Amino acid sequence: MQQVKIFECLENEINSLEHEINQWLRESGARIISITGNIAPQSVTSQPKARPAPSDVLLIVLYELTGSTPEGS
């Protein structure tokens, strides 16, 4: 049975997100079907020298657990 897992972070936390996803993959034994990602556009700031806030990053993983069987089987 296909399932969805959603991961999110800020763009300056990408390394932590990568670690989290890899750890989840090792622990779950999931078989990835697809990964879709999106990064939100940066917000415009009214202060000329201010750094823009980091954008949100969202990853949606479509997966199956290995060895799982459809319900009713």
GROMACS .gro file of N, CA and C in nm, residues 23-53:
model
   93
   23GLN      N    1   1.795   0.891   0.782
   23GLN     CA    2   1.772   0.811   0.903
   23GLN      C    3   1.636   0.742   0.896
   24TRP      N    4   1.533   0.814   0.853
   24TRP     CA    5   1.400   0.755   0.839
   24TRP      C    6   1.403   0.639   0.739
   25LEU      N    7   1.474   0.656   0.628
   25LEU     CA    8   1.484   0.549   0.529
   25LEU      C    9   1.550   0.424   0.587
   26ARG      N   10   1.660   0.443   0.661
   26ARG     CA   11   1.728   0.328   0.721
   26ARG      C   12   1.638   0.257   0.821
   27GLU      N   13   1.568   0.333   0.905
   27GLU     CA   14   1.486   0.275   1.012
   27GLU      C   15   1.357   0.213   0.960
   28SER      N   16   1.298   0.271   0.859
   28SER     CA   17   1.167   0.225   0.812
   28SER      C   18   1.177   0.113   0.709
   29GLY      N   19   1.286   0.109   0.634
   29GLY     CA   20   1.296   0.012   0.525
   29GLY      C   21   1.204   0.045   0.410
   30ALA      N   22   1.162   0.171   0.401
   30ALA     CA   23   1.068   0.213   0.297
   30ALA      C   24   1.131   0.203   0.158
   31ARG      N   25   1.047   0.171   0.061
   31ARG     CA   26   1.087   0.174  -0.080
   31ARG      C   27   1.027   0.300  -0.140
   32ILE      N   28   1.113   0.390  -0.183
   32ILE     CA   29   1.068   0.519  -0.236
   32ILE      C   30   1.011   0.503  -0.376
   33ILE      N   31   0.893   0.557  -0.396
   33ILE     CA   32   0.830   0.559  -0.528
   33ILE      C   33   0.860   0.693  -0.595
   34SER      N   34   0.844   0.802  -0.521
   34SER     CA   35   0.879   0.934  -0.575
   34SER      C   36   0.900   1.034  -0.462
   35ILE      N   37   0.976   1.137  -0.494
   35ILE     CA   38   0.997   1.248  -0.401
   35ILE      C   39   0.970   1.377  -0.478
   36THR      N   40   0.886   1.461  -0.422
   36THR     CA   41   0.853   1.590  -0.481
   36THR      C   42   0.890   1.698  -0.381
   37GLY      N   43   0.951   1.805  -0.428
   37GLY     CA   44   0.992   1.910  -0.337
   37GLY      C   45   0.952   2.047  -0.385
   38ASN      N   46   0.949   2.140  -0.289
   38ASN     CA   47   0.915   2.277  -0.321
   38ASN      C   48   0.986   2.369  -0.222
   39ILE      N   49   1.031   2.482  -0.270
   39ILE     CA   50   1.087   2.585  -0.182
   39ILE      C   51   1.006   2.712  -0.204
   40ALA      N   52   0.963   2.771  -0.094
   40ALA     CA   53   0.881   2.892  -0.103
   40ALA      C   54   0.967   3.009  -0.148
   41PRO      N   55   0.910   3.103  -0.222
   41PRO     CA   56   0.987   3.221  -0.262
   41PRO      C   57   1.024   3.304  -0.139
   42GLN      N   58   1.135   3.375  -0.149
   42GLN     CA   59   1.177   3.459  -0.037
   42GLN      C   60   1.087   3.579  -0.025
   43SER      N   61   1.061   3.616   0.099
   43SER     CA   62   0.978   3.733   0.126
   43SER      C   63   1.059   3.860   0.103
   44VAL      N   64   0.992   3.960   0.051
   44VAL     CA   65   1.057   4.089   0.029
   44VAL      C   66   1.058   4.163   0.163
   45THR      N   67   1.172   4.219   0.195
   45THR     CA   68   1.182   4.294   0.320
   45THR      C   69   1.182   4.444   0.291
   46SER      N   70   1.126   4.521   0.382
   46SER     CA   71   1.118   4.666   0.360
   46SER      C   72   1.247   4.737   0.398
   47GLN      N   73   1.337   4.667   0.465
   47GLN     CA   74   1.464   4.728   0.506
   47GLN      C   75   1.572   4.692   0.406
   48PRO      N   76   1.638   4.792   0.348
   48PRO     CA   77   1.731   4.769   0.237
   48PRO      C   78   1.848   4.676   0.269
   49LYS      N   79   1.905   4.681   0.387
   49LYS     CA   80   2.023   4.599   0.418
   49LYS      C   81   1.988   4.473   0.496
   50ALA      N   82   1.863   4.453   0.524
   50ALA     CA   83   1.821   4.335   0.601
   50ALA      C   84   1.829   4.210   0.513
   51ARG      N   85   1.874   4.102   0.573
   51ARG     CA   86   1.878   3.974   0.502
   51ARG      C   87   1.739   3.914   0.498
   52PRO      N   88   1.698   3.859   0.386
   52PRO     CA   89   1.567   3.796   0.382
   52PRO      C   90   1.563   3.673   0.472
   53ALA      N   91   1.448   3.646   0.527
   53ALA     CA   92   1.431   3.527   0.611
   53ALA      C   93   1.445   3.402   0.524
   0.00000   0.00000   0.00000
